[in-house]
Each structure stands twice: as C-alpha cells, then as structure tokens.
Amino acid sequence: MIRVMLCDDHPLLLRGLADLIAAEPDMELVGCAADGMEALGMIAACRPDVAVIDLALPRLSGLEVLQRVNREQWPVRVVLLTACISDLQVVQALSASVAGIVLKEAAPETLTQVLQQVFGGARWLPSEIVQPAIARASAFREAPDPIAELTPREREITQLITDGRTNREIASALSIGEGTVKTHLNRIYSKLYVNNRTAVAIMFARKNKG
C-alpha cells in the first residue's frame, strides 16, 4: 500500500487528485494540505511514502518544502506538481533530491503511474523539462558575463535592487505595476541562477566594480 499525501492550494484540483488516489486499490490517501507550512506538518505527523506538492504555494513553496524534507532526511519521496517551472527551480529541485516533476496538465493521466514508479525507488523527471534546464544551467556557468543575458529593463530593475529599492519603489520609478516588477524579478532570478534579491545585488555590484 502506497501512503500518499497531497498539497495544492486549488480546491478543485486537490479534490480531483484525491479522487484519483482513492480509486487505486494499492494507494491510501493519508492527508491533504492547502499550503506549504501545513504540508510540512502533515509530512512530519503522517510520514507518507510519497508527497505530491504544488510548486507554487502560500507560506512555503513546494521547493522550500522539498528542501526542508531533504535537510531533515525524512523518509518521504517528494513529487513536485506545477503548471510551469524555471530552469533555476529545476536545478534546485534536482539538488534537493526531488523524486519527480509532474506538469499539472499531465497529472490526471500520469499521476498514479508516477506514484508507483517513485515508490519503487525510481524518479520521474521528464527529459523535455530537465535536459534543457541542465543544458542552459551549464551554459550559464561557462558564460563570462551572466549579467549580459539580462534585457535592458531587467538591468534597470537590477540596478534599482542594488540601490536598495523595494518592489513598490521600483514600480513607481519605472511607472509599472508591482506585479510586473515581480514577474521581471522571477525572470532575473532564473537567468542568474539565484533565488533572492540580495544575491542579485551582490552579483550586479561585483560586475560594476569589476
């Protein structure tokens, strides 16, 4: 019997996946969570064999849950469920020993197969997602100037981050919405293979100093 835990902040999707698990005679649904903190508590309490975690969650992201599980060495295999995933997130997930990556559009058809495979010790890592991400990450590491990969607008935002501006201040300075600033930030993080604005500022400051 495969003990499964699900976590997604979209109730309809969560219910649909729960129904899939319930229909499988060799699987038992031990819990459902709606955010990352709840998922961590449930993993610690229920100790499922496999946890299917949405990548984009309130409070803690699916990636942060995976990284915590990896640090604590809990005996649970984590499958990340996502509508889209950046190269940086793929590399970070692989580094944290992710057991599987499943696109939401494919979940209804493939999830039970994924669970059986990762429970058996294998990994479910679609080559069309993982291989390009690894190739681009390798090319980035060999590139002499990663900052040069940024668009002019991304460089503007990076400069403002280095100046210590908040998202609201950046939005005001560039006459764009805060949501647009966040979108640019996520693209900058992905291109520079970092996951926070401090790392961006350090890279940009070093580049300008050099």
Short mmCIF file of C-alpha atoms in Angstrom, two decimals:
data_model
loop_
_atom_site.label_atom_id
_atom_site.label_comp_id
_atom_site.label_asym_id
_atom_site.label_seq_id
_atom_site.Cartn_x
_atom_site.Cartn_y
_atom_site.Cartn_z
CA MET A 1 0.00 0.00 0.00
CA ILE A 2 1.44 3.38 -1.06
CA ARG A 3 0.70 6.08 1.51
CA VAL A 4 0.19 9.37 -0.33
CA MET A 5 -0.14 12.98 0.82
CA LEU A 6 -1.35 15.77 -1.48
CA CYS A 7 -0.82 19.52 -1.23
CA ASP A 8 -2.32 22.13 -3.57
CA ASP A 9 -3.99 25.46 -2.87
CA HIS A 10 -6.60 24.96 -5.60
CA PRO A 11 -9.52 23.03 -4.02
CA LEU A 12 -10.90 21.62 -7.28
CA LEU A 13 -7.55 20.24 -8.40
CA LEU A 14 -6.86 18.87 -4.93
CA ARG A 15 -10.23 17.11 -4.90
CA GLY A 16 -9.68 15.66 -8.35
CA LEU A 17 -6.26 14.26 -7.43
CA ALA A 18 -7.66 12.89 -4.17
CA ASP A 19 -10.35 11.06 -6.14
CA LEU A 20 -7.66 9.56 -8.38
CA ILE A 21 -5.77 8.22 -5.37
CA ALA A 22 -8.93 6.91 -3.72
CA ALA A 23 -9.75 4.88 -6.83
CA GLU A 24 -6.45 2.98 -6.69
CA PRO A 25 -6.57 -0.25 -4.63
CA ASP A 26 -2.86 -0.11 -3.83
CA MET A 27 -2.86 3.52 -2.62
CA GLU A 28 -4.02 5.23 0.56
CA LEU A 29 -4.53 8.99 0.86
CA VAL A 30 -3.24 9.94 4.32
CA GLY A 31 -3.82 13.68 4.12
CA CYS A 32 -4.44 16.81 2.06
CA ALA A 33 -2.89 20.23 2.69
CA ALA A 34 -3.51 23.67 1.19
CA ASP A 35 -0.19 25.44 1.90
CA GLY A 36 3.47 24.68 2.45
CA MET A 37 3.52 25.01 6.23
CA GLU A 38 0.53 22.69 6.56
CA ALA A 39 2.24 20.22 4.22
CA LEU A 40 5.39 20.16 6.35
CA GLY A 41 3.39 19.48 9.50
CA MET A 42 1.43 16.73 7.79
CA ILE A 43 4.58 15.08 6.42
CA ALA A 44 6.13 15.11 9.90
CA ALA A 45 2.97 13.70 11.52
CA CYS A 46 1.77 11.20 8.90
CA ARG A 47 5.07 10.14 7.31
CA PRO A 48 3.63 9.32 3.86
CA ASP A 49 5.63 7.29 1.38
CA VAL A 50 5.13 9.92 -1.33
CA ALA A 51 4.14 13.59 -1.00
CA VAL A 52 2.78 15.36 -4.09
CA ILE A 53 3.39 19.07 -3.53
CA ASP A 54 2.37 22.03 -5.70
CA LEU A 55 5.38 24.17 -6.57
CA ALA A 56 3.58 27.50 -6.02
CA LEU A 57 2.06 27.51 -2.53
CA PRO A 58 1.24 30.09 0.15
CA ARG A 59 3.60 30.49 3.13
CA LEU A 60 6.19 27.94 1.90
CA SER A 61 6.69 26.98 -1.74
CA GLY A 62 6.80 23.37 -2.84
CA LEU A 63 10.53 23.78 -3.46
CA GLU A 64 11.06 25.01 0.10
CA VAL A 65 9.10 22.03 1.44
CA LEU A 66 11.27 19.70 -0.66
CA GLN A 67 14.47 21.34 0.59
CA ARG A 68 13.32 21.00 4.21
CA VAL A 69 12.46 17.33 3.71
CA ASN A 70 15.89 16.79 2.16
CA ARG A 71 17.70 18.56 5.02
CA GLU A 72 15.78 16.62 7.67
CA GLN A 73 16.29 13.37 5.72
CA TRP A 74 12.67 12.38 6.25
CA PRO A 75 11.81 9.05 4.58
CA VAL A 76 9.35 10.52 2.08
CA ARG A 77 9.72 10.94 -1.65
CA VAL A 78 8.56 14.32 -2.92
CA VAL A 79 6.93 14.86 -6.30
CA LEU A 80 6.57 18.49 -7.40
CA LEU A 81 3.37 19.39 -9.22
CA THR A 82 3.47 22.52 -11.35
CA ALA A 83 1.94 24.43 -14.24
CA CYS A 84 5.41 25.73 -15.18
CA ILE A 85 8.91 25.57 -13.73
CA SER A 86 12.01 27.69 -14.32
CA ASP A 87 15.49 26.37 -15.08
CA LEU A 88 16.64 27.55 -11.66
CA GLN A 89 13.81 25.69 -9.93
CA VAL A 90 14.62 22.52 -11.87
CA VAL A 91 18.28 22.69 -10.84
CA GLN A 92 17.38 23.42 -7.20
CA ALA A 93 14.84 20.59 -7.14
CA LEU A 94 17.38 18.12 -8.53
CA SER A 95 19.91 19.28 -5.92
CA ALA A 96 17.33 18.57 -3.21
CA SER A 97 16.74 15.02 -4.50
CA VAL A 98 13.28 15.53 -5.95
CA ALA A 99 11.66 12.21 -6.82
CA GLY A 100 9.50 13.56 -9.62
CA ILE A 101 8.30 16.61 -11.52
CA VAL A 102 4.79 16.48 -12.98
CA LEU A 103 3.08 19.14 -15.06
CA LYS A 104 -0.48 19.80 -13.90
CA GLU A 105 -1.85 19.33 -17.39
CA ALA A 106 -0.48 15.77 -17.41
CA ALA A 107 -1.35 14.88 -13.81
CA PRO A 108 -4.78 13.27 -14.39
CA GLU A 109 -3.28 10.78 -16.87
CA THR A 110 0.11 10.13 -15.29
CA LEU A 111 -0.05 10.70 -11.52
CA THR A 112 -0.82 7.14 -10.45
CA GLN A 113 1.97 5.84 -12.70
CA VAL A 114 4.33 8.45 -11.25
CA LEU A 115 3.47 7.40 -7.69
CA GLN A 116 4.07 3.73 -8.42
CA GLN A 117 7.40 4.50 -10.08
CA VAL A 118 8.81 6.77 -7.36
CA PHE A 119 7.53 4.45 -4.61
CA GLY A 120 9.56 1.72 -6.29
CA GLY A 121 12.72 3.84 -5.99
CA ALA A 122 12.85 5.34 -9.48
CA ARG A 123 12.48 9.01 -10.39
CA TRP A 124 10.03 10.70 -12.75
CA LEU A 125 11.93 13.51 -14.45
CA PRO A 126 10.57 14.38 -17.90
CA SER A 127 13.51 14.83 -20.27
CA GLU A 128 11.78 17.69 -22.10
CA ILE A 129 11.86 19.68 -18.85
CA VAL A 130 15.06 18.55 -17.17
CA GLN A 131 17.56 18.24 -20.01
CA PRO A 132 17.10 21.77 -21.44
CA ALA A 133 17.28 23.23 -17.93
CA ILE A 134 20.54 21.43 -17.18
CA ALA A 135 21.99 22.43 -20.57
CA ARG A 136 21.12 26.09 -20.02
CA ALA A 137 22.49 25.96 -16.46
CA SER A 138 25.78 24.54 -17.76
CA ALA A 139 25.98 27.21 -20.46
CA PHE A 140 25.31 29.87 -17.84
CA ARG A 141 28.14 28.64 -15.62
CA GLU A 142 30.51 28.80 -18.59
CA ALA A 143 29.35 32.24 -19.69
CA PRO A 144 31.87 35.01 -18.92
CA ASP A 145 29.18 37.59 -18.12
CA PRO A 146 25.76 36.34 -16.94
CA ILE A 147 24.57 39.93 -16.36
CA ALA A 148 24.83 40.43 -20.12
CA GLU A 149 21.95 37.96 -20.54
CA LEU A 150 19.55 40.45 -18.93
CA THR A 151 17.30 42.67 -21.04
CA PRO A 152 17.64 46.47 -20.69
CA ARG A 153 14.54 46.56 -18.47
CA GLU A 154 15.87 43.73 -16.30
CA ARG A 155 19.16 45.59 -15.94
CA GLU A 156 17.26 48.71 -14.83
CA ILE A 157 15.44 46.70 -12.19
CA THR A 158 18.66 45.01 -11.10
CA GLN A 159 20.29 48.41 -10.64
CA LEU A 160 17.36 49.58 -8.52
CA ILE A 161 17.56 46.40 -6.43
CA THR A 162 21.26 47.10 -5.88
CA ASP A 163 20.29 50.62 -4.76
CA GLY A 164 18.09 49.05 -2.09
CA ARG A 165 14.72 49.93 -3.63
CA THR A 166 11.59 47.96 -2.69
CA ASN A 167 9.23 46.50 -5.29
CA ARG A 168 6.85 49.40 -4.74
CA GLU A 169 9.63 51.95 -5.21
CA ILE A 170 10.84 50.18 -8.35
CA ALA A 171 7.30 50.15 -9.74
CA SER A 172 6.96 53.87 -9.07
CA ALA A 173 10.35 54.71 -10.57
CA LEU A 174 9.63 52.80 -13.79
CA SER A 175 5.88 53.56 -13.98
CA ILE A 176 4.91 49.89 -13.98
CA GLY A 177 2.82 47.72 -11.67
CA GLU A 178 4.22 45.82 -8.69
CA GLY A 179 3.04 42.59 -10.32
CA THR A 180 5.14 43.41 -13.38
CA VAL A 181 8.15 44.03 -11.12
CA LYS A 182 7.66 40.58 -9.56
CA THR A 183 7.46 38.98 -13.00
CA HIS A 184 10.72 40.65 -14.02
CA LEU A 185 12.33 39.58 -10.74
CA ASN A 186 11.44 35.94 -11.33
CA ARG A 187 12.99 36.12 -14.79
CA ILE A 188 16.12 37.75 -13.39
CA TYR A 189 16.42 35.05 -10.72
CA SER A 190 16.09 32.35 -13.38
CA LYS A 191 18.67 33.91 -15.70
CA LEU A 192 21.21 34.49 -12.91
CA TYR A 193 20.53 31.20 -11.12
CA VAL A 194 19.85 32.86 -7.78
CA ASN A 195 16.71 32.89 -5.64
CA ASN A 196 16.69 36.22 -3.80
CA ARG A 197 17.28 39.93 -4.41
CA THR A 198 20.34 40.07 -2.15
CA ALA A 199 22.18 37.62 -4.40
CA VAL A 200 21.16 39.69 -7.43
CA ALA A 201 22.50 42.86 -5.82
CA ILE A 202 25.81 41.19 -4.94
CA MET A 203 26.30 39.89 -8.50
CA PHE A 204 25.44 43.25 -10.06
CA ALA A 205 27.65 45.20 -7.63
CA ARG A 206 30.59 42.89 -8.34
CA LYS A 207 30.07 43.25 -12.08
CA ASN A 208 30.03 47.07 -11.86
CA LYS A 209 33.03 47.08 -9.52
CA GLY A 210 34.98 44.95 -11.95
#
